[in-house]
PDB file of C-alpha atoms and ligand atoms in Angstrom:
ATOM      1  CA  MET A   1     104.564  50.819 104.989  1.00  0.00           C
ATOM      2  CA  LEU A   2     101.911  49.867 107.574  1.00  0.00           C
ATOM      3  CA  LEU A   3      98.879  48.330 105.957  1.00  0.00           C
ATOM      4  CA  TYR A   4      95.441  49.766 106.862  1.00  0.00           C
ATOM      5  CA  LYS A   5      93.609  46.988 108.605  1.00  0.00           C
ATOM      6  CA  LEU A   6      89.974  46.397 107.623  1.00  0.00           C
ATOM      7  CA  ALA A   7      87.257  44.514 109.454  1.00  0.00           C
ATOM      8  CA  VAL A   8      84.333  43.656 107.044  1.00  0.00           C
ATOM      9  CA  LEU A   9      81.085  42.836 108.751  1.00  0.00           C
ATOM     10  CA  VAL A  10      78.508  40.769 106.811  1.00  0.00           C
ATOM     11  CA  SER A  11      75.094  38.912 107.388  1.00  0.00           C
ATOM     12  CA  GLY A  12      74.697  37.030 104.055  1.00  0.00           C
ATOM     13  CA  PHE A  13      75.821  36.358 100.517  1.00  0.00           C
ATOM     14  CA  GLY A  14      79.011  38.684 100.825  1.00  0.00           C
ATOM     15  CA  SER A  15      79.191  40.055  97.256  1.00  0.00           C
ATOM     16  CA  ASN A  16      80.111  43.459  98.515  1.00  0.00           C
ATOM     17  CA  LEU A  17      82.770  41.766 100.833  1.00  0.00           C
ATOM     18  CA  GLN A  18      83.959  40.133  97.714  1.00  0.00           C
ATOM     19  CA  ALA A  19      84.294  43.459  95.882  1.00  0.00           C
ATOM     20  CA  VAL A  20      86.332  44.874  98.669  1.00  0.00           C
ATOM     21  CA  ILE A  21      88.605  41.752  98.862  1.00  0.00           C
ATOM     22  CA  ASP A  22      89.116  41.834  95.069  1.00  0.00           C
ATOM     23  CA  ALA A  23      89.891  45.694  95.149  1.00  0.00           C
ATOM     24  CA  VAL A  24      92.417  45.297  97.914  1.00  0.00           C
ATOM     25  CA  SER A  25      94.121  42.418  96.087  1.00  0.00           C
ATOM     26  CA  ASN A  26      94.248  44.275  92.716  1.00  0.00           C
ATOM     27  CA  GLY A  27      95.526  47.447  94.337  1.00  0.00           C
ATOM     28  CA  THR A  28      92.306  49.509  93.528  1.00  0.00           C
ATOM     29  CA  ILE A  29      92.334  49.990  97.354  1.00  0.00           C
ATOM     30  CA  PRO A  30      96.118  50.556  98.172  1.00  0.00           C
ATOM     31  CA  ASN A  31      98.082  49.778 101.271  1.00  0.00           C
ATOM     32  CA  ALA A  32      95.144  48.000 102.984  1.00  0.00           C
ATOM     33  CA  LYS A  33      94.449  44.447 104.277  1.00  0.00           C
ATOM     34  CA  VAL A  34      91.143  42.794 104.940  1.00  0.00           C
ATOM     35  CA  GLU A  35      92.351  41.626 108.355  1.00  0.00           C
ATOM     36  CA  LEU A  36      88.934  40.241 109.774  1.00  0.00           C
ATOM     37  CA  VAL A  37      85.522  39.142 108.430  1.00  0.00           C
ATOM     38  CA  ILE A  38      82.729  38.993 111.288  1.00  0.00           C
ATOM     39  CA  SER A  39      79.112  37.738 110.728  1.00  0.00           C
ATOM     40  CA  ASN A  40      76.256  37.851 113.024  1.00  0.00           C
ATOM     41  CA  ARG A  41      74.812  34.855 111.487  1.00  0.00           C
ATOM     42  CA  GLU A  42      76.227  31.184 111.151  1.00  0.00           C
ATOM     43  CA  GLY A  43      76.851  29.407 107.882  1.00  0.00           C
ATOM     44  CA  VAL A  44      76.546  32.471 105.512  1.00  0.00           C
ATOM     45  CA  PHE A  45      78.402  32.492 102.239  1.00  0.00           C
ATOM     46  CA  GLY A  46      80.179  35.583 103.216  1.00  0.00           C
ATOM     47  CA  LEU A  47      82.228  33.622 105.735  1.00  0.00           C
ATOM     48  CA  GLU A  48      83.130  30.813 103.064  1.00  0.00           C
ATOM     49  CA  ARG A  49      84.489  33.828 100.842  1.00  0.00           C
ATOM     50  CA  ALA A  50      86.695  34.864 103.788  1.00  0.00           C
ATOM     51  CA  GLU A  51      87.894  31.361 104.444  1.00  0.00           C
ATOM     52  CA  LYS A  52      88.581  30.805 100.703  1.00  0.00           C
ATOM     53  CA  HIS A  53      90.869  33.973 100.740  1.00  0.00           C
ATOM     54  CA  GLY A  54      92.639  32.897 104.085  1.00  0.00           C
ATOM     55  CA  ILE A  55      90.994  35.755 106.002  1.00  0.00           C
ATOM     56  CA  ALA A  56      90.421  35.192 109.817  1.00  0.00           C
ATOM     57  CA  ASN A  57      86.576  35.004 110.252  1.00  0.00           C
ATOM     58  CA  MET A  58      84.067  34.386 113.004  1.00  0.00           C
ATOM     59  CA  VAL A  59      80.460  34.601 114.208  1.00  0.00           C
ATOM     60  CA  ILE A  60      79.689  37.250 116.812  1.00  0.00           C
ATOM     61  CA  ASN A  61      76.173  37.387 118.069  1.00  0.00           C
ATOM     62  CA  LYS A  62      74.719  40.833 118.057  1.00  0.00           C
ATOM     63  CA  ASN A  63      73.964  40.459 121.718  1.00  0.00           C
ATOM     64  CA  ASP A  64      77.516  40.158 122.520  1.00  0.00           C
ATOM     65  CA  PRO A  65      78.869  43.689 121.906  1.00  0.00           C
ATOM     66  CA  ALA A  66      81.882  43.178 124.314  1.00  0.00           C
ATOM     67  CA  LYS A  67      83.181  40.344 122.075  1.00  0.00           C
ATOM     68  CA  LEU A  68      83.081  42.732 119.097  1.00  0.00           C
ATOM     69  CA  SER A  69      84.776  45.541 120.754  1.00  0.00           C
ATOM     70  CA  GLY A  70      87.445  43.052 122.182  1.00  0.00           C
ATOM     71  CA  ILE A  71      88.328  41.437 118.745  1.00  0.00           C
ATOM     72  CA  LEU A  72      88.562  44.761 117.076  1.00  0.00           C
ATOM     73  CA  GLU A  73      91.000  45.842 119.595  1.00  0.00           C
ATOM     74  CA  ASP A  74      93.057  42.652 119.501  1.00  0.00           C
ATOM     75  CA  LYS A  75      93.399  42.671 115.832  1.00  0.00           C
ATOM     76  CA  LYS A  76      94.181  46.520 115.862  1.00  0.00           C
ATOM     77  CA  ILE A  77      91.651  47.323 113.300  1.00  0.00           C
ATOM     78  CA  ASP A  78      91.957  50.740 111.594  1.00  0.00           C
ATOM     79  CA  GLY A  79      88.688  50.888 109.945  1.00  0.00           C
ATOM     80  CA  ILE A  80      85.262  48.989 109.817  1.00  0.00           C
ATOM     81  CA  VAL A  81      83.088  48.155 106.562  1.00  0.00           C
ATOM     82  CA  LEU A  82      79.463  47.131 106.899  1.00  0.00           C
ATOM     83  CA  ALA A  83      78.853  44.880 103.767  1.00  0.00           C
ATOM     84  CA  GLY A  84      75.172  43.777 104.034  1.00  0.00           C
ATOM     85  CA  TYR A  85      75.555  43.663 107.824  1.00  0.00           C
ATOM     86  CA  LEU A  86      71.973  43.768 109.358  1.00  0.00           C
ATOM     87  CA  SER A  87      72.624  44.586 112.920  1.00  0.00           C
ATOM     88  CA  MET A  88      73.212  47.851 114.911  1.00  0.00           C
ATOM     89  CA  ILE A  89      76.865  48.598 115.769  1.00  0.00           C
ATOM     90  CA  PRO A  90      77.266  48.945 119.560  1.00  0.00           C
ATOM     91  CA  PRO A  91      77.688  52.487 120.820  1.00  0.00           C
ATOM     92  CA  ASP A  92      81.219  52.157 122.145  1.00  0.00           C
ATOM     93  CA  VAL A  93      82.426  50.902 118.750  1.00  0.00           C
ATOM     94  CA  ILE A  94      80.738  53.823 117.042  1.00  0.00           C
ATOM     95  CA  GLU A  95      82.455  56.384 119.436  1.00  0.00           C
ATOM     96  CA  LYS A  96      85.894  54.604 119.159  1.00  0.00           C
ATOM     97  CA  TYR A  97      85.636  54.363 115.417  1.00  0.00           C
ATOM     98  CA  LYS A  98      84.042  57.908 114.690  1.00  0.00           C
ATOM     99  CA  SER A  99      84.236  58.524 110.895  1.00  0.00           C
ATOM    100  CA  LYS A 100      85.909  55.205 110.336  1.00  0.00           C
ATOM    101  CA  ILE A 101      82.885  52.950 109.911  1.00  0.00           C
ATOM    102  CA  ILE A 102      81.282  52.858 106.284  1.00  0.00           C
ATOM    103  CA  ASN A 103      77.973  51.305 105.388  1.00  0.00           C
ATOM    104  CA  ILE A 104      76.466  50.549 101.858  1.00  0.00           C
ATOM    105  CA  HIS A 105      72.774  50.871 101.393  1.00  0.00           C
ATOM    106  CA  PRO A 106      70.936  49.839  98.335  1.00  0.00           C
ATOM    107  CA  ALA A 107      68.936  53.146  97.721  1.00  0.00           C
ATOM    108  CA  LEU A 108      69.596  56.780  97.402  1.00  0.00           C
ATOM    109  CA  LEU A 109      69.552  58.071 101.079  1.00  0.00           C
ATOM    110  CA  PRO A 110      67.758  59.503 102.784  1.00  0.00           C
ATOM    111  CA  LEU A 111      64.968  57.943 100.686  1.00  0.00           C
ATOM    112  CA  PHE A 112      64.106  54.280 101.414  1.00  0.00           C
ATOM    113  CA  GLY A 113      66.386  54.123 104.325  1.00  0.00           C
ATOM    114  CA  GLY A 114      66.068  53.448 108.060  1.00  0.00           C
ATOM    115  CA  LYS A 115      64.712  50.587 110.290  1.00  0.00           C
ATOM    116  CA  GLY A 116      63.045  47.710 108.230  1.00  0.00           C
ATOM    117  CA  PHE A 117      64.555  49.041 104.824  1.00  0.00           C
ATOM    118  CA  TYR A 118      66.872  46.282 103.955  1.00  0.00           C
ATOM    119  CA  GLY A 119      67.353  43.527 101.208  1.00  0.00           C
ATOM    120  CA  ILE A 120      64.456  43.266  98.670  1.00  0.00           C
ATOM    121  CA  ARG A 121      61.946  45.374 100.682  1.00  0.00           C
ATOM    122  CA  VAL A 122      64.072  48.354  99.614  1.00  0.00           C
ATOM    123  CA  HIS A 123      63.524  47.591  95.882  1.00  0.00           C
ATOM    124  CA  GLN A 124      59.757  46.828  96.276  1.00  0.00           C
ATOM    125  CA  ALA A 125      59.420  50.206  98.138  1.00  0.00           C
ATOM    126  CA  VAL A 126      61.143  51.943  95.263  1.00  0.00           C
ATOM    127  CA  LEU A 127      58.851  50.354  92.603  1.00  0.00           C
ATOM    128  CA  THR A 128      55.712  50.974  94.712  1.00  0.00           C
ATOM    129  CA  ALA A 129      56.724  54.668  95.036  1.00  0.00           C
ATOM    130  CA  GLY A 130      57.044  54.844  91.356  1.00  0.00           C
ATOM    131  CA  VAL A 131      60.233  56.783  91.174  1.00  0.00           C
ATOM    132  CA  ASN A 132      62.350  56.729  88.066  1.00  0.00           C
ATOM    133  CA  TYR A 133      65.671  56.583  89.772  1.00  0.00           C
ATOM    134  CA  THR A 134      67.121  54.705  92.750  1.00  0.00           C
ATOM    135  CA  GLY A 135      70.709  53.770  93.458  1.00  0.00           C
ATOM    136  CA  ALA A 136      73.337  52.972  96.130  1.00  0.00           C
ATOM    137  CA  THR A 137      74.601  54.982  98.994  1.00  0.00           C
ATOM    138  CA  ALA A 138      77.878  54.700 100.872  1.00  0.00           C
ATOM    139  CA  HIS A 139      77.677  56.726 104.066  1.00  0.00           C
ATOM    140  CA  LEU A 140      79.334  56.920 107.605  1.00  0.00           C
ATOM    141  CA  VAL A 141      77.774  54.895 110.422  1.00  0.00           C
ATOM    142  CA  ASP A 142      76.227  56.744 113.435  1.00  0.00           C
ATOM    143  CA  HIS A 143      73.950  55.588 116.316  1.00  0.00           C
ATOM    144  CA  LYS A 144      70.879  55.210 114.078  1.00  0.00           C
ATOM    145  CA  TYR A 145      70.081  53.170 110.897  1.00  0.00           C
ATOM    146  CA  ASP A 146      71.261  54.840 107.509  1.00  0.00           C
ATOM    147  CA  THR A 147      71.459  58.360 109.008  1.00  0.00           C
ATOM    148  CA  GLY A 148      75.283  58.926 109.060  1.00  0.00           C
ATOM    149  CA  ASP A 149      77.007  61.423 106.768  1.00  0.00           C
ATOM    150  CA  VAL A 150      76.627  60.462 103.115  1.00  0.00           C
ATOM    151  CA  LEU A 151      79.852  59.955 101.228  1.00  0.00           C
ATOM    152  CA  ILE A 152      78.771  58.741  97.650  1.00  0.00           C
ATOM    153  CA  ARG A 153      75.396  58.369  95.979  1.00  0.00           C
ATOM    154  CA  SER A 154      75.495  56.328  92.679  1.00  0.00           C
ATOM    155  CA  ILE A 155      72.244  56.742  90.649  1.00  0.00           C
ATOM    156  CA  VAL A 156      70.595  53.924  88.956  1.00  0.00           C
ATOM    157  CA  PRO A 157      67.540  54.097  86.565  1.00  0.00           C
ATOM    158  CA  VAL A 158      64.335  52.091  87.323  1.00  0.00           C
ATOM    159  CA  LEU A 159      63.319  50.681  83.955  1.00  0.00           C
ATOM    160  CA  PRO A 160      59.761  49.754  82.721  1.00  0.00           C
ATOM    161  CA  GLY A 161      58.819  46.353  83.745  1.00  0.00           C
ATOM    162  CA  ASP A 162      61.496  45.999  86.487  1.00  0.00           C
ATOM    163  CA  THR A 163      60.788  43.512  89.085  1.00  0.00           C
ATOM    164  CA  ALA A 164      62.169  44.028  92.729  1.00  0.00           C
ATOM    165  CA  GLU A 165      64.610  41.127  91.927  1.00  0.00           C
ATOM    166  CA  VAL A 166      65.837  42.683  88.516  1.00  0.00           C
ATOM    167  CA  LEU A 167      66.228  46.064  90.040  1.00  0.00           C
ATOM    168  CA  GLN A 168      68.167  44.641  93.180  1.00  0.00           C
ATOM    169  CA  ALA A 169      70.597  42.876  90.784  1.00  0.00           C
ATOM    170  CA  ARG A 170      71.219  46.217  88.876  1.00  0.00           C
ATOM    171  CA  VAL A 171      71.703  48.112  92.153  1.00  0.00           C
ATOM    172  CA  LEU A 172      73.946  45.622  93.634  1.00  0.00           C
ATOM    173  CA  GLU A 173      76.503  45.959  90.951  1.00  0.00           C
ATOM    174  CA  VAL A 174      76.619  49.647  91.358  1.00  0.00           C
ATOM    175  CA  GLU A 175      76.836  49.121  95.178  1.00  0.00           C
ATOM    176  CA  HIS A 176      80.185  47.133  94.745  1.00  0.00           C
ATOM    177  CA  ARG A 177      81.818  50.045  92.776  1.00  0.00           C
ATOM    178  CA  THR A 178      80.393  52.590  95.213  1.00  0.00           C
ATOM    179  CA  LEU A 179      81.614  50.702  98.311  1.00  0.00           C
ATOM    180  CA  VAL A 180      85.165  50.196  96.922  1.00  0.00           C
ATOM    181  CA  LEU A 181      85.495  53.849  96.110  1.00  0.00           C
ATOM    182  CA  ALA A 182      84.346  54.843  99.752  1.00  0.00           C
ATOM    183  CA  VAL A 183      86.672  52.236 101.368  1.00  0.00           C
ATOM    184  CA  LYS A 184      89.690  53.625  99.246  1.00  0.00           C
ATOM    185  CA  ALA A 185      88.782  57.199 100.535  1.00  0.00           C
ATOM    186  CA  LEU A 186      88.799  55.772 104.098  1.00  0.00           C
ATOM    187  CA  VAL A 187      92.191  54.056 103.677  1.00  0.00           C
ATOM    188  CA  GLU A 188      93.516  57.177 102.003  1.00  0.00           C
ATOM    189  CA  ASN A 189      92.314  59.430 104.924  1.00  0.00           C
ATOM    190  CA  LYS A 190      89.961  61.415 102.651  1.00  0.00           C
ATOM    191  CA  ILE A 191      86.715  60.680 104.470  1.00  0.00           C
ATOM    192  CA  GLU A 192      86.174  63.950 106.014  1.00  0.00           C
ATOM    193  CA  GLU A 193      86.711  65.599 102.748  1.00  0.00           C
ATOM    194  CA  LEU A 194      84.036  63.332 101.046  1.00  0.00           C
ATOM    195  CA  ALA A 195      81.581  63.841 103.906  1.00  0.00           C
ATOM    196  CA  ALA A 196      81.877  67.617 103.388  1.00  0.00           C
ATOM    197  CA  ASN A 197      81.417  67.183  99.654  1.00  0.00           C
ATOM    198  CA  PRO A 198      79.504  64.030  98.970  1.00  0.00           C
ATOM    199  CA  LEU A 199      79.950  62.524  95.418  1.00  0.00           C
ATOM    200  CA  THR A 200      77.096  61.921  93.217  1.00  0.00           C
ATOM    201  CA  GLN A 201      77.761  59.397  90.392  1.00  0.00           C
ATOM    202  CA  ILE A 202      75.734  58.417  87.309  1.00  0.00           C
ATOM    203  CA  ASN A 203      76.538  56.483  84.296  1.00  0.00           C
ATOM    204  CA  GLU A 204      76.786  58.349  80.993  1.00  0.00           C
ATOM    205  CA  GLU A 205      73.962  56.578  79.410  1.00  0.00           C
ATOM    206  CA  ASP A 206      71.636  57.081  82.302  1.00  0.00           C
ATOM    207  CA  LYS A 207      72.012  61.001  82.612  1.00  0.00           C
ATOM    208  CA  GLU A 208      69.127  61.672  80.443  1.00  0.00           C
ATOM    209  CA  GLY A 209      66.532  61.470  83.102  1.00  0.00           C
ATOM    210  CA  VAL A 210      68.370  63.236  85.981  1.00  0.00           C
ATOM    211  CA  LEU A 211      66.326  66.395  85.683  1.00  0.00           C
ATOM    212  CA  GLU A 212      63.056  64.259  85.883  1.00  0.00           C
ATOM    213  CA  PHE A 213      64.545  62.462  88.852  1.00  0.00           C
ATOM    214  CA  ALA A 214      65.422  65.760  90.523  1.00  0.00           C
ATOM    215  CA  GLN A 215      61.760  67.009  89.903  1.00  0.00           C
ATOM    216  CA  GLY A 216      60.572  63.717  91.423  1.00  0.00           C
ATOM    217  CA  LEU A 217      62.579  64.263  94.643  1.00  0.00           C
ATOM    218  CA  LEU A 218      61.126  67.826  94.843  1.00  0.00           C
ATOM    219  CA  ALA A 219      57.589  66.412  94.315  1.00  0.00           C
ATOM    220  CA  LEU A 220      58.269  64.222  97.372  1.00  0.00           C
ATOM    221  CA  GLY A 221      59.222  67.294  99.482  1.00  0.00           C
ATOM    222  CA  LYS A 222      62.896  66.657  99.469  1.00  0.00           C
ATOM    223  CA  ALA A 223      65.188  69.796  99.486  1.00  0.00           C
ATOM    224  CA  LEU A 224      67.805  69.836  96.749  1.00  0.00           C
ATOM    225  CA  THR A 225      70.801  72.029  96.938  1.00  0.00           C
ATOM    226  CA  ASP A 226      72.527  73.218  93.615  1.00  0.00           C
ATOM    227  CA  THR A 227      76.159  73.100  94.919  1.00  0.00           C
ATOM    228  CA  ASP A 228      77.050  76.172  92.828  1.00  0.00           C
ATOM    229  CA  ASN A 229      73.898  78.430  93.540  1.00  0.00           C
ATOM    230  CA  GLY A 230      72.390  77.090  96.904  1.00  0.00           C
ATOM    231  CA  GLU A 231      68.803  75.846  97.578  1.00  0.00           C
ATOM    232  CA  LEU A 232      66.777  75.034  94.346  1.00  0.00           C
TER     233      LEU A 232
HETATM  234  C1  GRF B   1      73.130  44.594  99.721  1.00  0.00           C
HETATM  235  O1  GRF B   1      72.199  45.038  98.836  1.00  0.00           O
HETATM  236  C2  GRF B   1      73.330  45.619 100.796  1.00  0.00           C
HETATM  237  O2  GRF B   1      73.162  46.870 100.379  1.00  0.00           O
HETATM  238  C3  GRF B   1      72.256  45.257 101.747  1.00  0.00           C
HETATM  239  O3  GRF B   1      72.363  43.852 101.795  1.00  0.00           O
HETATM  240  C4  GRF B   1      72.725  43.405 100.485  1.00  0.00           C
HETATM  241  C5  GRF B   1      73.808  42.508 100.887  1.00  0.00           C
HETATM  242  O4  GRF B   1      74.547  42.024  99.718  1.00  0.00           O
HETATM  243  N1  GRF B   1      72.393  45.831 103.109  1.00  0.00           N
HETATM  244  P1  GRF B   1      75.938  40.975  99.865  1.00  0.00           P
HETATM  245  O5  GRF B   1      75.599  40.171 101.018  1.00  0.00           O
HETATM  246  O6  GRF B   1      76.941  42.051  99.898  1.00  0.00           O
HETATM  247  O7  GRF B   1      75.894  40.319  98.585  1.00  0.00           O
END
């Protein structure tokens, strides 16, 4: 059976990359291989993780789009995962890999997403907004930051006394599970289905405040759709 070849793009620590590597090796993501790890920054821990697992890895400057397209072609990459990658993907790569590029974002898109919303800033904005829930979103990548079709949203409570760092750590854990589930769908060719019916996940013990959360979204002027009965 031909393995589904993944390229994972990172810019930092690489804990989301590690979650994908582990899920591929323990079979949670079946029939796949992390063929290539690319970073747009030198010396990041994500590259060390790749080296440790014997995965081809390299640094490609964001100002060298041709090099990125070329290596993806050479390695016959089937799908691309952005795991904490902080640069835009070149338009030709987005076109060539339509519905085959997944990103993980540490908030419940479309809230707290877009240009400038990355890393700790996201969690600071969540705390400043005073919302009771945040989370992680896996989505397809298009020509703008964080606007591609949502695949999975995983809800995480904001707890009294949370600092941005504490919240970031709680969300990061959930990011790992969310990204693995989305990459599994990619490998199993179920992405269109998921994009048509995005998944929302919440831990059993966190369900209590969901209604409150929904009311918070409405108060922020967000439209909510009850999948059974249409617009709320
Ligand atoms: C994650 O929170 C990701 O959502 C964001 O950057 C962080 C990267 O974490 N874009 P890591 O490098 O995967 O540990």
